[in-house]
Tab-separated table of C-alpha atoms and ligand atoms in Angstrom:
chain	number	residue	atom	x	y	z
A	1	MET	CA	2.027	-24.613	-15.879
A	2	THR	CA	1.262	-22.552	-18.962
A	3	LYS	CA	3.333	-20.056	-20.914
A	4	MET	CA	1.820	-16.584	-20.434
A	5	ARG	CA	2.894	-13.099	-21.358
A	6	ALA	CA	4.064	-11.199	-18.277
A	7	LEU	CA	6.048	-8.182	-17.154
A	8	VAL	CA	9.228	-9.860	-15.945
A	9	LEU	CA	11.955	-8.217	-13.894
A	10	GLU	CA	14.944	-10.136	-15.300
A	11	LYS	CA	17.338	-8.483	-12.873
A	12	GLN	CA	17.987	-5.005	-11.484
A	13	HIS	CA	17.280	-2.336	-14.166
A	14	GLU	CA	16.002	-4.882	-16.726
A	15	LEU	CA	12.289	-5.352	-17.464
A	16	LYS	CA	10.899	-7.478	-20.295
A	17	LEU	CA	7.398	-8.158	-21.526
A	18	ARG	CA	7.759	-11.826	-22.486
A	19	ASP	CA	6.345	-15.342	-22.119
A	20	ILE	CA	7.053	-17.184	-18.893
A	21	GLU	CA	5.778	-20.459	-17.382
A	22	LEU	CA	3.235	-19.768	-14.629
A	23	PRO	CA	0.865	-22.026	-12.675
A	24	THR	CA	-2.674	-22.184	-14.118
A	25	GLU	CA	-4.032	-25.367	-12.512
A	26	VAL	CA	-6.912	-24.586	-10.140
A	27	GLY	CA	-6.760	-26.707	-6.981
A	28	PRO	CA	-9.359	-27.176	-4.213
A	29	GLY	CA	-10.136	-23.895	-2.437
A	30	GLU	CA	-8.668	-21.857	-5.273
A	31	VAL	CA	-10.017	-19.622	-8.028
A	32	LYS	CA	-8.550	-18.499	-11.324
A	33	ILE	CA	-8.782	-14.777	-11.955
A	34	LYS	CA	-8.491	-12.863	-15.209
A	35	LEU	CA	-6.618	-9.705	-14.214
A	36	HIS	CA	-8.232	-6.404	-15.128
A	37	THR	CA	-6.240	-3.654	-13.376
A	38	VAL	CA	-2.884	-3.787	-11.564
A	39	GLY	CA	-1.407	-0.823	-9.659
A	40	VAL	CA	2.276	0.068	-9.707
A	41	CYS	CA	3.599	0.083	-6.126
A	42	GLY	CA	6.726	1.743	-4.735
A	43	SER	CA	8.047	-1.722	-3.872
A	44	ASP	CA	7.722	-2.958	-7.495
A	45	VAL	CA	9.644	0.127	-8.586
A	46	HIS	CA	12.270	-0.389	-5.871
A	47	TYR	CA	12.942	-3.977	-7.055
A	48	TYR	CA	13.366	-2.567	-10.579
A	49	THR	CA	15.795	0.183	-9.539
A	50	HIS	CA	17.633	-1.550	-6.663
A	51	GLY	CA	17.127	-5.306	-7.273
A	52	ARG	CA	16.314	-5.839	-3.604
A	53	ILE	CA	14.384	-4.613	-0.569
A	54	GLY	CA	16.257	-5.423	2.629
A	55	PRO	CA	16.630	-9.202	2.838
A	56	PHE	CA	14.493	-9.837	-0.305
A	57	VAL	CA	16.825	-10.065	-3.309
A	58	VAL	CA	15.837	-10.618	-6.960
A	59	ASN	CA	18.071	-13.608	-7.811
A	60	ALA	CA	15.894	-14.981	-10.615
A	61	PRO	CA	13.430	-13.483	-13.135
A	62	MET	CA	10.271	-12.391	-11.286
A	63	VAL	CA	6.881	-11.154	-12.523
A	64	LEU	CA	6.036	-7.795	-10.871
A	65	GLY	CA	2.694	-6.444	-9.586
A	66	HIS	CA	0.608	-7.097	-6.476
A	67	GLU	CA	-2.177	-4.463	-6.353
A	68	ALA	CA	-4.810	-6.232	-8.395
A	69	ALA	CA	-8.450	-6.617	-9.364
A	70	GLY	CA	-10.086	-8.901	-11.931
A	71	THR	CA	-12.825	-11.412	-12.701
A	72	VAL	CA	-13.237	-15.009	-11.522
A	73	VAL	CA	-13.037	-17.326	-14.552
A	74	GLU	CA	-12.658	-20.718	-12.850
A	75	VAL	CA	-13.722	-21.975	-9.420
A	76	GLY	CA	-11.987	-24.864	-7.641
A	77	ALA	CA	-13.636	-27.606	-5.593
A	78	GLY	CA	-15.017	-26.583	-2.228
A	79	VAL	CA	-15.142	-22.830	-2.924
A	80	SER	CA	-18.425	-21.361	-1.647
A	81	ASN	CA	-17.737	-17.613	-1.328
A	82	LEU	CA	-17.168	-16.934	-5.047
A	83	LYS	CA	-18.697	-17.854	-8.393
A	84	LEU	CA	-17.847	-17.515	-12.072
A	85	GLY	CA	-17.948	-13.908	-13.267
A	86	ASP	CA	-17.525	-12.319	-9.827
A	87	ARG	CA	-15.535	-9.068	-9.904
A	88	VAL	CA	-12.862	-9.344	-7.204
A	89	CYS	CA	-9.696	-7.980	-5.662
A	90	MET	CA	-7.061	-10.096	-3.999
A	91	GLU	CA	-4.820	-10.028	-0.943
A	92	PRO	CA	-1.318	-10.668	-2.317
A	93	GLY	CA	-0.049	-12.314	0.856
A	94	VAL	CA	-0.941	-15.922	1.646
A	95	PRO	CA	0.078	-17.279	5.066
A	96	ASP	CA	0.147	-20.799	6.406
A	97	PRO	CA	-3.337	-20.893	8.014
A	98	ASN	CA	-2.113	-23.274	10.717
A	99	SER	CA	0.910	-21.259	11.789
A	100	LYS	CA	1.026	-19.830	15.286
A	101	ALA	CA	0.880	-16.251	13.952
A	102	SER	CA	-2.167	-17.054	11.815
A	103	ARG	CA	-3.944	-18.754	14.682
A	104	LEU	CA	-3.293	-15.641	16.801
A	105	GLY	CA	-4.925	-13.503	14.058
A	106	MET	CA	-1.674	-11.904	12.907
A	107	TYR	CA	-1.362	-13.785	9.646
A	108	ASN	CA	0.458	-10.847	8.021
A	109	ILE	CA	3.499	-11.498	10.221
A	110	ASP	CA	3.507	-15.265	9.737
A	111	PRO	CA	7.168	-15.946	8.826
A	112	ALA	CA	5.914	-18.409	6.172
A	113	VAL	CA	3.747	-15.842	4.335
A	114	THR	CA	4.246	-15.716	0.561
A	115	PHE	CA	3.547	-12.392	-1.153
A	116	TRP	CA	3.188	-11.546	-4.844
A	117	ALA	CA	6.218	-9.845	-6.375
A	118	THR	CA	8.363	-10.402	-3.275
A	119	PRO	CA	11.228	-12.712	-4.293
A	120	PRO	CA	10.951	-15.524	-5.154
A	121	ILE	CA	7.136	-15.276	-5.630
A	122	HIS	CA	5.789	-14.080	-8.996
A	123	GLY	CA	3.410	-11.138	-9.136
A	124	VAL	CA	0.341	-10.630	-11.292
A	125	LEU	CA	1.317	-8.438	-14.267
A	126	THR	CA	0.128	-11.285	-16.472
A	127	PRO	CA	-3.339	-12.181	-17.849
A	128	TYR	CA	-4.347	-14.852	-15.280
A	129	VAL	CA	-3.522	-15.891	-11.748
A	130	VAL	CA	-4.607	-18.771	-9.486
A	131	HIS	CA	-5.247	-17.694	-5.888
A	132	PRO	CA	-6.839	-19.044	-2.672
A	133	ALA	CA	-10.527	-18.077	-2.553
A	134	ASN	CA	-10.090	-17.117	1.116
A	135	TYR	CA	-7.819	-14.238	0.050
A	136	THR	CA	-10.065	-13.147	-2.839
A	137	PHE	CA	-12.824	-10.578	-2.146
A	138	LYS	CA	-15.927	-9.733	-4.144
A	139	LEU	CA	-16.236	-6.110	-5.252
A	140	PRO	CA	-19.655	-4.436	-4.896
A	141	ASP	CA	-21.182	-3.153	-8.172
A	142	ASN	CA	-20.343	0.466	-7.315
A	143	VAL	CA	-16.621	-0.235	-6.797
A	144	SER	CA	-14.727	-0.237	-10.107
A	145	PHE	CA	-11.796	-2.491	-11.026
A	146	ALA	CA	-9.498	0.553	-10.795
A	147	GLU	CA	-10.704	1.168	-7.231
A	148	GLY	CA	-10.460	-2.573	-6.536
A	149	ALA	CA	-6.754	-2.406	-7.374
A	150	MET	CA	-6.433	0.418	-4.777
A	151	VAL	CA	-7.725	-1.777	-1.939
A	152	GLU	CA	-4.223	-3.228	-1.356
A	153	PRO	CA	-2.461	0.060	-0.504
A	154	PHE	CA	-5.607	1.340	1.252
A	155	ALA	CA	-5.502	-1.770	3.471
A	156	VAL	CA	-2.099	-0.544	4.735
A	157	GLY	CA	-3.854	2.695	5.732
A	158	MET	CA	-6.625	0.710	7.412
A	159	GLN	CA	-4.069	-1.316	9.370
A	160	ALA	CA	-2.290	1.888	10.469
A	161	ALA	CA	-5.561	3.512	11.578
A	162	THR	CA	-6.506	0.340	13.454
A	163	LYS	CA	-3.111	0.139	15.180
A	164	ALA	CA	-3.436	3.821	16.204
A	165	LYS	CA	-6.553	3.008	18.296
A	166	ILE	CA	-8.142	6.279	17.188
A	167	THR	CA	-10.677	7.906	19.506
A	168	PRO	CA	-13.468	9.922	17.798
A	169	GLY	CA	-12.388	13.527	17.338
A	170	ASP	CA	-8.644	12.846	17.408
A	171	THR	CA	-6.193	15.084	15.583
A	172	ALA	CA	-3.630	13.145	13.556
A	173	ILE	CA	-0.487	14.030	11.660
A	174	VAL	CA	0.572	12.055	8.590
A	175	MET	CA	4.165	12.606	7.480
A	176	GLY	CA	4.526	12.058	3.720
A	177	ALA	CA	1.758	12.632	1.142
A	178	GLY	CA	2.681	9.731	-1.159
A	179	PRO	CA	0.023	7.123	-1.971
A	180	ILE	CA	0.503	5.400	1.383
A	181	GLY	CA	0.431	8.601	3.466
A	182	THR	CA	-2.648	9.914	1.699
A	183	MET	CA	-4.470	6.605	2.137
A	184	VAL	CA	-3.437	6.466	5.803
A	185	ALA	CA	-4.931	9.965	6.193
A	186	LEU	CA	-8.211	8.845	4.574
A	187	ALA	CA	-8.383	5.736	6.766
A	188	ALA	CA	-7.665	7.870	9.873
A	189	LEU	CA	-10.521	10.234	8.974
A	190	ALA	CA	-12.858	7.301	8.313
A	191	GLY	CA	-11.741	5.868	11.664
A	192	GLY	CA	-12.892	8.934	13.558
A	193	CYS	CA	-10.189	11.617	13.346
A	194	SER	CA	-11.677	15.102	13.137
A	195	ARG	CA	-8.720	16.376	11.121
A	196	VAL	CA	-5.456	15.135	9.685
A	197	ILE	CA	-2.455	17.384	9.158
A	198	ILE	CA	-0.430	15.978	6.259
A	199	THR	CA	3.149	17.005	5.490
A	200	ASP	CA	5.408	16.776	2.456
A	201	LEU	CA	8.035	18.802	0.607
A	202	ALA	CA	6.359	18.368	-2.784
A	203	GLN	CA	3.527	20.887	-3.155
A	204	PRO	CA	1.623	18.973	-5.899
A	205	LYS	CA	1.266	15.960	-3.578
A	206	LEU	CA	-0.078	18.222	-0.825
A	207	ASP	CA	-2.510	19.828	-3.287
A	208	ILE	CA	-3.929	16.404	-4.175
A	209	ALA	CA	-4.259	15.309	-0.523
A	210	GLY	CA	-5.624	18.744	0.443
A	211	GLN	CA	-8.625	18.285	-1.883
A	212	TYR	CA	-10.174	16.004	0.734
A	213	GLN	CA	-12.293	17.514	3.479
A	214	GLY	CA	-10.556	17.151	6.837
A	215	ILE	CA	-7.011	16.986	5.450
A	216	ILE	CA	-4.831	20.027	6.244
A	217	PRO	CA	-1.692	20.144	4.055
A	218	VAL	CA	1.532	21.598	5.477
A	219	ASN	CA	4.580	22.084	3.282
A	220	ILE	CA	7.561	21.617	5.599
A	221	LYS	CA	9.754	23.469	3.086
A	222	ASP	CA	7.882	26.671	3.995
A	223	LYS	CA	6.671	26.057	7.536
A	224	LYS	CA	7.911	24.396	10.710
A	225	LEU	CA	5.561	21.539	11.518
A	226	VAL	CA	5.856	22.058	15.267
A	227	ASP	CA	4.685	25.690	14.905
A	228	GLU	CA	1.667	24.641	12.824
A	229	VAL	CA	0.762	21.850	15.240
A	230	ASN	CA	1.100	24.133	18.255
A	231	ARG	CA	-1.090	26.734	16.552
A	232	LEU	CA	-3.757	24.175	15.610
A	233	THR	CA	-3.787	22.316	18.951
A	234	GLU	CA	-3.118	25.139	21.425
A	235	ASN	CA	0.326	23.727	22.191
A	236	TRP	CA	-1.059	20.306	23.139
A	237	GLY	CA	0.158	18.232	20.165
A	238	ALA	CA	-1.429	15.593	17.939
A	239	ASP	CA	-3.055	12.485	19.373
A	240	VAL	CA	-1.493	10.294	16.708
A	241	VAL	CA	1.439	10.745	14.324
A	242	PHE	CA	1.680	8.378	11.359
A	243	GLU	CA	5.201	8.398	9.882
A	244	CYS	CA	4.629	7.552	6.199
A	245	SER	CA	7.600	9.150	4.435
A	246	GLY	CA	10.311	6.634	5.268
A	247	SER	CA	12.648	9.627	5.594
A	248	PRO	CA	15.094	9.682	8.536
A	249	ARG	CA	14.517	13.452	8.671
A	250	ALA	CA	10.887	12.914	9.645
A	251	TRP	CA	12.049	11.356	12.929
A	252	GLN	CA	13.971	14.439	13.999
A	253	GLY	CA	11.839	16.198	16.609
A	254	ILE	CA	8.869	13.904	15.967
A	255	THR	CA	8.063	13.673	19.695
A	256	ASP	CA	7.662	17.493	19.817
A	257	VAL	CA	4.464	17.215	17.768
A	258	VAL	CA	2.886	14.310	19.713
A	259	ARG	CA	0.681	15.126	22.711
A	260	PRO	CA	1.502	13.656	26.146
A	261	GLY	CA	0.294	10.047	26.091
A	262	GLY	CA	-0.025	10.079	22.294
A	263	THR	CA	0.976	7.478	19.726
A	264	ILE	CA	3.441	7.269	16.846
A	265	VAL	CA	2.635	4.705	14.153
A	266	VAL	CA	5.604	3.554	12.057
A	267	VAL	CA	4.475	2.987	8.469
A	268	GLY	CA	7.348	4.394	6.380
A	269	LEU	CA	10.436	2.216	6.277
A	270	PRO	CA	13.806	4.007	6.219
A	271	VAL	CA	16.266	2.142	3.994
A	272	GLU	CA	19.022	2.424	6.611
A	273	PRO	CA	18.823	2.321	10.434
A	274	ILE	CA	18.193	5.812	11.836
A	275	ASP	CA	19.322	7.868	14.829
A	276	PHE	CA	16.425	8.487	17.174
A	277	ASP	CA	16.241	10.027	20.654
A	278	ILE	CA	14.448	7.244	22.531
A	279	ALA	CA	14.471	9.227	25.794
A	280	SER	CA	12.177	11.851	24.251
A	281	LEU	CA	9.414	9.206	24.221
A	282	SER	CA	9.610	8.684	27.953
A	283	VAL	CA	8.683	12.136	29.280
A	284	LYS	CA	5.421	11.981	27.310
A	285	GLU	CA	4.849	8.220	27.686
A	286	ILE	CA	4.477	7.994	23.921
A	287	THR	CA	3.393	4.643	22.487
A	288	ILE	CA	5.067	3.385	19.322
A	289	ALA	CA	3.079	1.061	17.087
A	290	SER	CA	4.238	-0.450	13.813
A	291	VAL	CA	2.561	-1.834	10.730
A	292	PHE	CA	3.534	-4.661	8.387
A	293	ARG	CA	1.051	-4.691	5.500
A	294	TYR	CA	-2.350	-5.706	6.960
A	295	ALA	CA	-4.522	-8.473	8.324
A	296	HIS	CA	-8.337	-8.647	8.213
A	297	GLN	CA	-8.622	-5.252	6.480
A	298	TYR	CA	-9.874	-6.002	2.953
A	299	GLU	CA	-13.567	-6.432	3.756
A	300	ARG	CA	-13.716	-3.241	5.805
A	301	ALA	CA	-11.666	-1.317	3.229
A	302	ILE	CA	-14.059	-2.399	0.466
A	303	ALA	CA	-17.081	-1.559	2.637
A	304	LEU	CA	-15.811	1.993	3.221
A	305	MET	CA	-15.217	2.478	-0.505
A	306	ALA	CA	-18.668	1.102	-1.383
A	307	SER	CA	-20.309	3.370	1.213
A	308	GLY	CA	-18.902	6.449	-0.526
A	309	ARG	CA	-17.086	7.524	2.654
A	310	VAL	CA	-13.698	6.965	1.013
A	311	ASP	CA	-13.099	7.925	-2.617
A	312	LEU	CA	-9.690	6.830	-3.905
A	313	LYS	CA	-10.337	7.691	-7.568
A	314	PRO	CA	-8.653	11.139	-7.336
A	315	LEU	CA	-5.391	9.357	-6.434
A	316	ILE	CA	-5.197	7.472	-9.752
A	317	SER	CA	-2.950	9.705	-11.860
A	318	GLU	CA	-2.621	7.732	-15.097
A	319	THR	CA	-3.468	4.338	-16.583
A	320	PHE	CA	-1.176	2.521	-19.047
A	321	SER	CA	-1.968	-0.470	-21.269
A	322	PHE	CA	-0.321	-3.831	-20.477
A	323	GLU	CA	1.724	-3.449	-23.665
A	324	ASP	CA	3.031	-0.138	-22.268
A	325	SER	CA	3.794	-1.503	-18.812
A	326	ILE	CA	7.552	-0.876	-19.118
A	327	LYS	CA	6.667	2.761	-19.906
A	328	ALA	CA	4.528	2.798	-16.754
A	329	PHE	CA	7.526	1.671	-14.692
A	330	ASP	CA	9.886	4.163	-16.295
A	331	ARG	CA	7.341	6.873	-15.556
A	332	ALA	CA	7.170	5.705	-11.934
A	333	VAL	CA	10.978	5.895	-11.708
A	334	GLU	CA	10.743	9.565	-12.770
A	335	ALA	CA	8.792	10.137	-9.504
A	336	ARG	CA	6.855	13.120	-10.836
A	337	PRO	CA	5.474	15.115	-7.906
A	338	THR	CA	2.094	15.249	-9.685
A	339	ASP	CA	1.800	11.426	-9.810
A	340	VAL	CA	0.233	9.535	-6.930
A	341	LYS	CA	-0.830	6.100	-8.254
A	342	LEU	CA	-0.102	4.706	-11.724
A	343	GLN	CA	-2.110	1.714	-12.906
A	344	ILE	CA	-1.890	-0.845	-15.702
A	345	LEU	CA	-4.977	-2.001	-17.581
A	346	MET	CA	-4.517	-5.704	-18.337
A	347	GLU	CA	-7.523	-6.151	-20.643
A	348	ALA	CA	-7.559	-4.596	-24.091
B	1	NAD	P1	6.449	7.638	-1.688
B	1	NAD	O1	7.920	7.712	-1.843
B	1	NAD	O2	5.586	7.704	-2.899
B	1	NAD	O3	5.958	8.789	-0.685
B	1	NAD	C1	6.751	9.338	0.308
B	1	NAD	C2	6.454	10.829	0.375
B	1	NAD	O4	7.140	11.380	1.495
B	1	NAD	C3	6.915	11.597	-0.854
B	1	NAD	O5	5.834	12.342	-1.385
B	1	NAD	C4	8.040	12.483	-0.327
B	1	NAD	O6	8.099	13.744	-0.990
B	1	NAD	C5	7.642	12.656	1.137
B	1	NAD	N1	8.713	13.014	2.063
B	1	NAD	C6	10.062	12.795	1.968
B	1	NAD	N2	10.697	13.271	3.063
B	1	NAD	C7	9.747	13.783	3.883
B	1	NAD	C8	9.773	14.398	5.171
B	1	NAD	N3	10.916	14.583	5.838
B	1	NAD	N4	8.592	14.786	5.712
B	1	NAD	C9	7.420	14.603	5.055
B	1	NAD	N5	7.340	14.032	3.828
B	1	NAD	C10	8.483	13.629	3.256
B	1	NAD	O7	6.160	6.277	-0.895
B	1	NAD	P2	4.787	5.488	-0.599
B	1	NAD	O8	4.574	4.449	-1.646
B	1	NAD	O9	3.701	6.442	-0.291
B	1	NAD	O10	5.228	4.701	0.722
B	1	NAD	C11	5.602	5.440	1.875
B	1	NAD	C12	6.453	4.617	2.831
B	1	NAD	O11	5.666	3.538	3.354
B	1	NAD	C13	7.684	3.957	2.220
B	1	NAD	O12	8.753	4.069	3.140
B	1	NAD	C14	7.279	2.509	2.044
B	1	NAD	O13	8.381	1.641	2.073
B	1	NAD	C15	6.399	2.330	3.246
B	1	NAD	N6	5.417	1.227	3.182
B	1	NAD	C16	5.263	0.520	4.317
B	1	NAD	C17	4.340	-0.486	4.357
B	1	NAD	C18	4.183	-1.252	5.613
B	1	NAD	O14	3.529	-2.305	5.604
B	1	NAD	N7	4.712	-0.786	6.725
B	1	NAD	C19	3.556	-0.797	3.225
B	1	NAD	C20	3.729	-0.029	2.076
B	1	NAD	C21	4.663	0.997	2.069
B	2	ZN	ZN1	2.017	-2.237	-2.681
């Protein structure tokens, strides 16, 4: 253990930039990474403002941050996929590789998974972290650290697009043009959708998402989604609907915009249980799929970014220095409609 400066959530509403003891010993199969860029995620902000997410409660000081990229500065015994100086990004969740879920390929839903900045596990808003090499991925030269720190939320989009079983040419709807919704839309397009209708109430978010070819923004403050979908699909409906707002309102009438035999993918997580008309699924034989983070998505996410097919740079709204990281969080709490992703630059 070594004392390192870190952004520590002491308890709900209280952040401090201070020294804290963190592990720095590099064991077999592990690498030590010097952090370069860390993104601010809605979940980090939620722990700050609410002190908990569902069953995960901040009972002790916890370092925040889990969307990260950096450079390998130490390589443990037996590591063959990485070397000193490699630019990398990391999967924040580490499962038990021998668990039943892991052996079935669903390591993201291994009950034993540990995940950065999910209590009681520390996150990476600190200069160095030790991590398993198997969950650390080399960035190609044409993918920047800032983009590397976007791989984590983009992997959620990749998982959603994978779960949707997209067929080339599909029409999708994404509800909610936050960072997750917009990245789900980009993954759906990369996965073969011909067009993605994206909805929100905040026009600036729709303007940012609407810059991408293939994304059709619809402001549900001005227009009824079902009318737009009927107009665009000749009353057939969308092949896939990705719910990415987490708003209970989004579920009202959701089956009206899905085509017969279509799919709804649950990405957004309402804070409270919601009322939903299950019977409306039946007459259209709608499939419901759900997503918990991701498994096996990092390499493909990085490959799409390196190919130039997916450009996440326009989603980075502002970058703060590590010294200003509390300011970055207070800015995130403001929830400006013009902000998509805020990032923190760890290196001076
Ligand atoms: P966000 O709050 O930044 O974005 C949500 C967007 O939805 C906002 O722009 C908001 O204006 C919009 N919105 C609100 N009500 C709406 C409605 N009725 N219709 C359409 N849009 C509406 O959040 P985010 O960081 O983009 O995350 C989105 C959701 O995904 C959250 O619920 C989050 O908890 C969840 N999430 C799930 C996973 C997972 O693994 N399943 C991973 C990450 C995030
Ligand atoms: Zn995140």
